[in-house]
Amino acid sequence: MAVVNIVLVVILLALVIQAVWSYFSVKKAAKLIDNAEFKEKMRNAQIIDVRDKATFDANHIMGARSFPTMTLKQTSGALRKDMPILLYDARRQQAGRAAVILKKQGFTDIYILKTGYDGWDGRTKAKKM
């Protein structure tokens, strides 16, 4: 029983360390911004939706381009390093991963929509049925 408890504590500790590491990696890679600041930056930035393509096709922020997180390493060459990047996903988890990927590839001006798409109150484009 004591061995099981030790193993559980080690697993829990590893999960906590991973969560803290992930939090600080994202914080170092990008700045979280609210809807108002996101709208201000949209005119002179690359708006990137990191959700899957089907979700993007159904509905997305006006002016956004689809770069799913799973393919971002291969497709990021289409992004400009001299322009800010505004990232969003449904609730922010994927956008954090995307920011870390882009930071490692030399992008420096990266922002994440704090509320994610689910909290967006600006203009959107929906697929016509």
Coordinates of N, CA and C in Angstrom, one line a residue:
M1 N 0.8 -1.2 0.0 CA 0.0 0.0 0.0 C 0.9 1.3 0.0
A2 N 2.0 1.2 0.7 CA 2.9 2.4 0.8 C 3.5 2.7 -0.6
V3 N 3.8 1.6 -1.3 CA 4.4 1.8 -2.6 C 3.4 2.5 -3.6
V4 N 2.1 2.1 -3.5 CA 1.1 2.7 -4.3 C 1.0 4.2 -4.0
N5 N 1.0 4.5 -2.7 CA 0.9 5.9 -2.3 C 2.1 6.7 -2.9
I6 N 3.3 6.2 -2.8 CA 4.4 6.8 -3.3 C 4.3 7.1 -4.8
V7 N 3.9 6.0 -5.5 CA 3.7 6.1 -7.0 C 2.7 7.2 -7.3
L8 N 1.6 7.2 -6.6 CA 0.6 8.2 -6.8 C 1.1 9.7 -6.6
V9 N 1.9 9.8 -5.5 CA 2.4 11.1 -5.2 C 3.4 11.6 -6.3
V10 N 4.2 10.6 -6.8 CA 5.2 11.0 -7.8 C 4.4 11.4 -9.1
I11 N 3.4 10.6 -9.4 CA 2.6 10.9 -10.6 C 1.9 12.3 -10.5
L12 N 1.4 12.6 -9.3 CA 0.7 13.9 -9.1 C 1.7 15.0 -9.2
L13 N 2.9 14.8 -8.6 CA 4.0 15.8 -8.6 C 4.4 16.1 -10.1
A14 N 4.6 15.0 -10.9 CA 4.9 15.2 -12.3 C 3.9 16.0 -13.0
L15 N 2.6 15.7 -12.8 CA 1.6 16.4 -13.4 C 1.6 17.9 -13.1
V16 N 1.8 18.2 -11.8 CA 1.9 19.6 -11.4 C 3.0 20.3 -12.0
I17 N 4.2 19.7 -12.0 CA 5.4 20.2 -12.7 C 5.1 20.5 -14.1
Q18 N 4.5 19.5 -14.8 CA 4.2 19.7 -16.2 C 3.2 20.9 -16.5
A19 N 2.2 21.0 -15.6 CA 1.2 22.1 -15.8 C 1.9 23.5 -15.5
V20 N 2.8 23.6 -14.5 CA 3.5 24.8 -14.3 C 4.4 25.1 -15.4
W21 N 5.2 24.2 -15.9 CA 6.1 24.3 -17.0 C 5.3 24.8 -18.3
S22 N 4.2 24.2 -18.5 CA 3.4 24.6 -19.7 C 2.8 26.0 -19.5
Y23 N 2.4 26.4 -18.4 CA 1.9 27.7 -18.1 C 2.9 28.8 -18.4
F24 N 4.1 28.6 -17.9 CA 5.2 29.6 -18.0 C 5.7 29.6 -19.5
S25 N 5.7 28.4 -20.2 CA 6.1 28.4 -21.6 C 5.2 29.2 -22.4
V26 N 3.9 29.1 -22.2 CA 2.9 29.9 -22.9 C 3.1 31.4 -22.6
K27 N 3.2 31.7 -21.3 CA 3.4 33.1 -20.9 C 4.6 33.7 -21.5
K28 N 5.7 33.0 -21.7 CA 6.9 33.5 -22.3 C 6.7 33.6 -23.8
A29 N 5.9 32.8 -24.4 CA 5.8 32.8 -25.9 C 4.8 33.9 -26.4
A30 N 3.7 34.2 -25.6 CA 2.7 35.1 -26.1 C 2.0 35.9 -25.0
K31 N 1.3 36.9 -25.4 CA 0.6 37.7 -24.4 C -0.9 37.5 -24.6
L32 N -1.6 37.3 -23.5 CA -3.0 37.1 -23.5 C -3.7 38.5 -23.6
I33 N -4.6 38.6 -24.5 CA -5.3 39.9 -24.7 C -6.8 39.6 -24.7
D34 N -7.6 40.7 -24.3 CA -9.0 40.6 -24.3 C -9.6 40.9 -25.7
N35 N -10.9 40.8 -25.8 CA -11.6 41.1 -27.1 C -11.3 42.4 -27.6
A36 N -11.3 43.5 -26.7 CA -11.1 44.8 -27.2 C -9.7 45.0 -27.8
E37 N -8.7 44.5 -27.1 CA -7.3 44.6 -27.7 C -7.2 43.8 -28.9
F38 N -7.8 42.6 -29.0 CA -7.7 41.8 -30.2 C -8.3 42.5 -31.4
K39 N -9.4 43.2 -31.2 CA -10.1 43.9 -32.3 C -9.2 45.1 -32.7
E40 N -8.5 45.8 -31.8 CA -7.6 46.9 -32.1 C -6.5 46.4 -33.0
K41 N -5.9 45.2 -32.7 CA -4.8 44.7 -33.4 C -5.1 44.0 -34.7
M42 N -6.4 43.7 -34.9 CA -6.7 42.9 -36.1 C -6.3 43.5 -37.5
R43 N -6.4 44.8 -37.6 CA -6.2 45.4 -38.9 C -4.8 45.2 -39.4
N44 N -3.8 45.2 -38.5 CA -2.4 45.0 -39.0 C -1.8 43.8 -38.5
A45 N -2.5 42.7 -38.4 CA -2.0 41.4 -37.9 C -2.5 40.2 -38.7
Q46 N -1.9 39.1 -38.5 CA -2.3 37.8 -39.1 C -3.2 37.1 -38.0
I47 N -4.4 36.9 -38.4 CA -5.4 36.3 -37.5 C -5.4 34.8 -37.8
I48 N -5.0 34.0 -36.8 CA -4.9 32.6 -37.0 C -5.8 31.8 -36.1
D49 N -6.6 30.9 -36.7 CA -7.5 30.0 -36.0 C -6.8 28.7 -35.9
V50 N -6.5 28.2 -34.8 CA -5.8 26.9 -34.6 C -6.7 25.7 -34.3
R51 N -8.0 25.9 -34.4 CA -8.9 24.8 -34.3 C -8.8 24.0 -35.6
D52 N -9.5 22.8 -35.5 CA -9.4 21.9 -36.7 C -10.2 22.6 -37.9
K53 N -9.9 22.2 -39.1 CA -10.4 22.8 -40.3 C -11.9 22.7 -40.4
A54 N -12.5 21.6 -40.0 CA -14.0 21.5 -40.1 C -14.7 22.6 -39.2
T55 N -14.1 22.8 -38.0 CA -14.7 23.7 -37.1 C -14.5 25.2 -37.6
F56 N -13.3 25.4 -38.2 CA -13.0 26.7 -38.8 C -14.0 27.0 -39.9
D57 N -14.2 26.0 -40.8 CA -15.1 26.1 -41.9 C -16.6 26.4 -41.5
A58 N -17.0 25.9 -40.4 CA -18.3 26.1 -39.9 C -18.5 27.5 -39.4
N59 N -17.5 28.1 -38.8 CA -17.7 29.4 -38.2 C -16.3 29.9 -37.7
H60 N -15.9 31.1 -38.0 CA -14.7 31.7 -37.5 C -14.7 33.2 -37.5
I61 N -13.7 33.8 -36.8 CA -13.6 35.2 -36.8 C -13.3 35.8 -38.2
M62 N -14.0 36.8 -38.5 CA -13.8 37.5 -39.8 C -12.3 37.8 -40.1
G63 N -11.8 37.4 -41.2 CA -10.4 37.7 -41.6 C -9.4 36.6 -41.1
A64 N -9.9 35.6 -40.4 CA -8.9 34.6 -39.9 C -8.6 33.6 -41.0
R65 N -7.4 33.0 -40.8 CA -7.0 31.9 -41.6 C -6.8 30.7 -40.8
S66 N -7.0 29.5 -41.4 CA -7.0 28.2 -40.6 C -5.6 27.7 -40.7
F67 N -5.0 27.5 -39.5 CA -3.7 26.8 -39.3 C -3.9 25.9 -38.1
P68 N -4.5 24.7 -38.2 CA -4.7 23.8 -37.1 C -3.3 23.5 -36.4
T69 N -3.4 23.5 -35.1 CA -2.2 23.2 -34.3 C -1.5 22.0 -34.7
M70 N -2.2 20.9 -35.1 CA -1.5 19.7 -35.5 C -0.6 19.8 -36.7
T71 N -0.9 20.8 -37.6 CA -0.1 21.0 -38.8 C 0.7 22.2 -38.8
L72 N 0.7 22.9 -37.7 CA 1.4 24.3 -37.6 C 2.8 24.2 -37.9
K73 N 3.5 23.2 -37.5 CA 5.0 23.1 -37.7 C 5.3 23.1 -39.2
Q74 N 4.4 22.4 -40.0 CA 4.6 22.3 -41.4 C 4.1 23.5 -42.2
T75 N 3.1 24.2 -41.7 CA 2.4 25.2 -42.5 C 2.8 26.6 -42.0
S76 N 3.6 26.8 -41.0 CA 3.9 28.1 -40.5 C 4.8 28.9 -41.4
G77 N 5.4 28.3 -42.4 CA 6.2 29.0 -43.4 C 5.3 30.0 -44.2
A78 N 4.0 29.9 -44.2 CA 3.1 30.8 -44.9 C 2.8 32.1 -44.1
L79 N 3.4 32.1 -42.9 CA 3.1 33.3 -42.0 C 4.3 34.2 -42.1
R80 N 4.1 35.5 -41.9 CA 5.1 36.5 -41.9 C 5.6 36.8 -40.5
K81 N 7.0 36.8 -40.3 CA 7.6 37.0 -39.0 C 7.6 38.5 -38.7
D82 N 7.4 39.4 -39.7 CA 7.4 40.8 -39.5 C 6.0 41.4 -39.1
M83 N 5.0 40.6 -39.0 CA 3.7 41.0 -38.6 C 3.2 40.3 -37.3
P84 N 2.5 41.0 -36.5 CA 1.9 40.3 -35.3 C 1.0 39.2 -35.7
I85 N 1.0 38.2 -34.8 CA 0.1 37.0 -35.0 C -0.9 37.0 -33.8
L86 N -2.1 36.9 -34.2 CA -3.2 36.8 -33.2 C -3.8 35.4 -33.3
L87 N -3.6 34.7 -32.2 CA -4.1 33.3 -32.2 C -5.4 33.1 -31.4
Y88 N -6.2 32.2 -31.9 CA -7.4 31.8 -31.0 C -7.8 30.4 -31.3
D89 N -8.4 29.8 -30.4 CA -9.1 28.5 -30.5 C -10.4 28.6 -29.8
A90 N -10.9 27.4 -29.4 CA -12.2 27.4 -28.7 C -12.1 28.1 -27.3
R91 N -11.1 27.6 -26.5 CA -11.0 28.1 -25.1 C -9.6 28.4 -24.7
R92 N -8.6 28.3 -25.5 CA -7.3 28.8 -25.3 C -6.2 27.7 -25.1
Q93 N -6.6 26.4 -25.0 CA -5.6 25.4 -24.8 C -4.7 25.2 -26.0
Q94 N -5.3 25.0 -27.2 CA -4.5 24.8 -28.4 C -3.7 26.0 -28.8
A95 N -4.3 27.2 -28.6 CA -3.6 28.4 -28.9 C -2.3 28.6 -28.1
G96 N -2.3 28.1 -26.9 CA -1.0 28.1 -26.1 C 0.0 27.3 -26.7
R97 N -0.4 26.1 -27.1 CA 0.6 25.2 -27.8 C 1.1 25.8 -29.1
A98 N 0.2 26.4 -29.8 CA 0.6 27.0 -31.1 C 1.6 28.1 -30.9
A99 N 1.4 28.9 -29.8 CA 2.3 30.0 -29.5 C 3.7 29.5 -29.2
V100 N 3.8 28.5 -28.5 CA 5.1 27.9 -28.1 C 5.8 27.4 -29.4
I101 N 5.0 26.7 -30.3 CA 5.6 26.3 -31.6 C 6.1 27.4 -32.4
L102 N 5.3 28.5 -32.5 CA 5.7 29.6 -33.3 C 6.9 30.4 -32.7
K103 N 6.9 30.5 -31.4 CA 8.0 31.1 -30.7 C 9.3 30.3 -31.0
K104 N 9.3 29.0 -31.0 CA 10.5 28.2 -31.3 C 10.9 28.4 -32.7
Q105 N 10.0 28.8 -33.6 CA 10.3 29.0 -35.0 C 10.7 30.4 -35.3
G106 N 10.9 31.2 -34.3 CA 11.4 32.6 -34.5 C 10.4 33.7 -34.5
F107 N 9.1 33.4 -34.3 CA 8.1 34.5 -34.3 C 8.1 35.1 -32.9
T108 N 8.0 36.4 -32.9 CA 8.2 37.1 -31.6 C 7.0 37.9 -31.2
D109 N 6.1 38.3 -32.1 CA 5.0 39.2 -31.7 C 3.7 38.4 -31.8
I110 N 3.4 37.6 -30.7 CA 2.3 36.7 -30.7 C 1.4 37.0 -29.6
Y111 N 0.1 37.0 -29.9 CA -1.0 37.3 -28.9 C -2.0 36.2 -29.0
I112 N -2.6 35.9 -27.8 CA -3.7 34.9 -27.7 C -5.0 35.6 -27.2
L113 N -6.1 35.3 -27.9 CA -7.4 35.8 -27.4 C -7.7 35.1 -26.1
K114 N -7.8 35.9 -25.1 CA -8.0 35.4 -23.7 C -9.2 34.5 -23.6
T115 N -10.3 35.0 -24.2 CA -11.6 34.3 -24.0 C -11.8 33.1 -25.0
G116 N -10.9 33.0 -26.0 CA -11.1 32.0 -27.0 C -12.3 32.4 -27.9
Y117 N -12.5 31.6 -28.9 CA -13.6 31.8 -29.8 C -14.9 31.8 -29.1
D118 N -15.0 30.9 -28.1 CA -16.3 30.8 -27.4 C -16.7 32.1 -26.7
G119 N -15.8 33.0 -26.4 CA -16.1 34.2 -25.7 C -16.0 35.5 -26.6
W120 N -15.8 35.2 -27.9 CA -15.6 36.3 -28.9 C -16.9 37.0 -29.1
D121 N -16.9 38.4 -29.1 CA -18.1 39.2 -29.3 C -18.0 40.0 -30.6
G122 N -17.0 39.8 -31.4 CA -16.8 40.5 -32.7 C -17.5 39.8 -33.9
R123 N -17.1 40.3 -35.0 CA -17.6 39.8 -36.3 C -17.1 38.4 -36.6
T124 N -18.0 37.6 -37.1 CA -17.7 36.2 -37.5 C -18.2 35.9 -38.9
K125 N -17.7 34.8 -39.4 CA -18.1 34.4 -40.7 C -18.6 32.9 -40.6
A126 N -19.8 32.7 -40.9 CA -20.4 31.3 -40.8 C -20.6 30.7 -42.2
K127 N -20.5 29.4 -42.2 CA -20.7 28.7 -43.5 C -22.2 28.7 -43.8
K128 N -22.5 29.0 -45.0 CA -23.9 29.1 -45.4 C -24.4 27.7 -45.7
M129 N -25.6 27.4 -45.2 CA -26.1 26.0 -45.4 C -26.9 26.0 -46.7

